[in-house]
Short mmCIF file of the C-alpha atoms (twelve columns), coordinates in Angstrom:
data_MODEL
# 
_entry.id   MODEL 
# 
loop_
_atom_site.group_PDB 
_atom_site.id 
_atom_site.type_symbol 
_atom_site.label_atom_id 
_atom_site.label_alt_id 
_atom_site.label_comp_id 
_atom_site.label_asym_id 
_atom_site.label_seq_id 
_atom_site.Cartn_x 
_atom_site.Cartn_y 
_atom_site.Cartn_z 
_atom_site.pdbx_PDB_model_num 
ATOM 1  C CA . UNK A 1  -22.363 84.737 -15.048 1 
ATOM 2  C CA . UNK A 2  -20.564 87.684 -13.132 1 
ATOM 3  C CA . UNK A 3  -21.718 90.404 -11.683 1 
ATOM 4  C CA . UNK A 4  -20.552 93.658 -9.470  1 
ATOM 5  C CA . UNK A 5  -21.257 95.611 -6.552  1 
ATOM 6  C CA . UNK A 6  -24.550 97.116 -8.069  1 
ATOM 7  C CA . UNK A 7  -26.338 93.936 -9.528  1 
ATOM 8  C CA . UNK A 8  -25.662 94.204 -12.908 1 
ATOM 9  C CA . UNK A 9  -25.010 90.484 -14.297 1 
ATOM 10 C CA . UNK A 10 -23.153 89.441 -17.685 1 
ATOM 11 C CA . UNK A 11 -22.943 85.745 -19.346 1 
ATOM 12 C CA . UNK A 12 -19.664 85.063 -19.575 1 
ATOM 13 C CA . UNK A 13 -17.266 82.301 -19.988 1 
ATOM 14 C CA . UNK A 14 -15.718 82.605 -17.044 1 
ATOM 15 C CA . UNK A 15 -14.881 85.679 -14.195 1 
ATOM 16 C CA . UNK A 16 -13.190 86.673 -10.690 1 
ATOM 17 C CA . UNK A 17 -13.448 89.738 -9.022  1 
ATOM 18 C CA . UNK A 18 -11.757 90.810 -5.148  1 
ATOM 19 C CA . UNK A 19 -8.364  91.644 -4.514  1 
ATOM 20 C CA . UNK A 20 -6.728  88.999 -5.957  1 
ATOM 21 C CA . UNK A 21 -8.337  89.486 -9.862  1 
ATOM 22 C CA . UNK A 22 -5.395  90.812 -10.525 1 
ATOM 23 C CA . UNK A 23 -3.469  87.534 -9.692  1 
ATOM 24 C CA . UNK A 24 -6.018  85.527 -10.708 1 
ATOM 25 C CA . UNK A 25 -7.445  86.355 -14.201 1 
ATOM 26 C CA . UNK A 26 -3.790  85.775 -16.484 1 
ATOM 27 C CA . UNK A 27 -4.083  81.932 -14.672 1 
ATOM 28 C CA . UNK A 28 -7.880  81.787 -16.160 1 
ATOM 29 C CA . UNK A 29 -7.019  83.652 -19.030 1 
ATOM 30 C CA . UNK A 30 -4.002  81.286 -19.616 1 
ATOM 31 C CA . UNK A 31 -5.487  77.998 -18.598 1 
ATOM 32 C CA . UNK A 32 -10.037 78.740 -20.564 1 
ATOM 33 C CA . UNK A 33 -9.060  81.158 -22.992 1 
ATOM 34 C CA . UNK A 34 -8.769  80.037 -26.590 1 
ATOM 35 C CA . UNK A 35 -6.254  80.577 -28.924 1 
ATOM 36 C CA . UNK A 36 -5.066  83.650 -30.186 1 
ATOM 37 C CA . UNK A 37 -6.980  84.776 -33.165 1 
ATOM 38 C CA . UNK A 38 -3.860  85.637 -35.077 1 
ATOM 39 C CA . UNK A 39 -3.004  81.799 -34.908 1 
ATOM 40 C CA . UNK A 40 -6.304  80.705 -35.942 1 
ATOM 41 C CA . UNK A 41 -10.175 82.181 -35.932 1 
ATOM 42 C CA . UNK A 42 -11.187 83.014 -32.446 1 
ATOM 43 C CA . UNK A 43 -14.101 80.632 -30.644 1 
ATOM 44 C CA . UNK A 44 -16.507 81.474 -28.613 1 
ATOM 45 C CA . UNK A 45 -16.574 80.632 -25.027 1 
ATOM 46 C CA . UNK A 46 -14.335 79.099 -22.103 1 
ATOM 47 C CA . UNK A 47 -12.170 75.686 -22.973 1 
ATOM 48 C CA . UNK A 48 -14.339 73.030 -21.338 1 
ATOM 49 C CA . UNK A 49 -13.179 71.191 -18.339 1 
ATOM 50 C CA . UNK A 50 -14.553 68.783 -15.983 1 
ATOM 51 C CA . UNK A 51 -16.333 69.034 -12.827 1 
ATOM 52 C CA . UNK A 52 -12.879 68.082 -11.101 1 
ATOM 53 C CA . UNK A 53 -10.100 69.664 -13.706 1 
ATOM 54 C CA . UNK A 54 -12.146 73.072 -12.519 1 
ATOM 55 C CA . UNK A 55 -12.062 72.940 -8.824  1 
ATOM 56 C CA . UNK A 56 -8.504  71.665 -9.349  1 
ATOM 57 C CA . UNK A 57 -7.652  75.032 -11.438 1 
ATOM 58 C CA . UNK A 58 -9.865  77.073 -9.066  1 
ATOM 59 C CA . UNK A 59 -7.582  75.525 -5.581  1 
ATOM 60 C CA . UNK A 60 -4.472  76.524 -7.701  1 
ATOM 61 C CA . UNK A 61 -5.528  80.039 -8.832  1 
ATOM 62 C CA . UNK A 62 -6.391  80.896 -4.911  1 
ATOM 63 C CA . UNK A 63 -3.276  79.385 -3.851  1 
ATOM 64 C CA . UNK A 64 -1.137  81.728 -6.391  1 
ATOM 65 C CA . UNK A 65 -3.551  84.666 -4.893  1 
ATOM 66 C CA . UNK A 66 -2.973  83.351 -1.088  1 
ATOM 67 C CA . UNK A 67 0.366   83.591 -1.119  1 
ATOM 68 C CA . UNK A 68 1.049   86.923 -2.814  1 
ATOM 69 C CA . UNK A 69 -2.660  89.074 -1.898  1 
ATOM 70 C CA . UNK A 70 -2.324  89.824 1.841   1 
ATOM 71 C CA . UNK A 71 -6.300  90.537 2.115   1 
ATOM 72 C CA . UNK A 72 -6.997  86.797 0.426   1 
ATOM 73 C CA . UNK A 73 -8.371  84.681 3.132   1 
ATOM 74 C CA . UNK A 74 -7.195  82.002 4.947   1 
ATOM 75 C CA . UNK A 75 -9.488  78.866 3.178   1 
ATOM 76 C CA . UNK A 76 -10.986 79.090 -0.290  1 
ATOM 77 C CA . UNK A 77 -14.823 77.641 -0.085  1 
ATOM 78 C CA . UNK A 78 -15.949 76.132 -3.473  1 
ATOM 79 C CA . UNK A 79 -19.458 75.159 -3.636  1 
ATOM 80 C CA . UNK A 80 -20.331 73.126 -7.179  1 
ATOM 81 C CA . UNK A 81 -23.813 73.485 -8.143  1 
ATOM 82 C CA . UNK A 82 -25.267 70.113 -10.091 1 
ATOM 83 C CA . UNK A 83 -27.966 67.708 -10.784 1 
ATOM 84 C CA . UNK A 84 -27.041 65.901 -7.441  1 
ATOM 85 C CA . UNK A 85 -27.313 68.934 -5.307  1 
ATOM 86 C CA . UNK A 86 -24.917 71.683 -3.688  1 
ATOM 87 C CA . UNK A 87 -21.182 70.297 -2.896  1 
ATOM 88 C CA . UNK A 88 -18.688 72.264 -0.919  1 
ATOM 89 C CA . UNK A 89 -15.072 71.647 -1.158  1 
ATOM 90 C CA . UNK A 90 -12.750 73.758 1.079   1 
ATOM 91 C CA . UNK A 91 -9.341  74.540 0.444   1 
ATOM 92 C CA . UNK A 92 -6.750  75.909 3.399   1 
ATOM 93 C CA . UNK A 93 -4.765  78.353 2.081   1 
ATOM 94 C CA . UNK A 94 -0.946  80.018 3.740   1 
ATOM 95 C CA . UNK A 95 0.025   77.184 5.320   1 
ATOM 96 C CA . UNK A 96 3.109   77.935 6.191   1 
# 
């Protein structure tokens, strides 16, 4: 789901909003997105990954953002939401 500054919510395969969308949506696009429809018919939904191949492309899409968006953060927090429970995973950002 997404959702903006007033509540409204929308299912969708997958999302990012802040100051670094603009850096960070091609990656998603590029990396979930399926095929073009002119190459073949268009499927629904996101490419599925793992639990791990997504926090991996999530840590690499705020990287990209980290070092070109001044106003990105530090640290990227990622919680993952399963069966087992809530699981953060932090990633430090502008390291040099």
């Amino acid at each position: 789901y997404t959702y903006d500054a007033i509540g409204s919510y929308e299912r969708t395969g997958y999302s990012c909003q802040g100051s670094g969308q603009a850096l960070i949506m091609p990656i998603l696009d590029n990396q979930l997105k399926a095929i073009s429809p002119l190459v073949m018919p268009l499927t629904g939904g996101a490419t599925p990954l793992t639990e791990e191949e997504a926090i991996d492309l999530v840590k690499d899409c705020f990287a990209t953002a980290g070092e070109r968006d001044i106003y990105t953060g530090d640290t990227v927090e990622i919680f993952v939401v399963n069966s087992t429970g809530v699981h953060l995973h932090k990633q430090a950002l502008k390291l040099d």
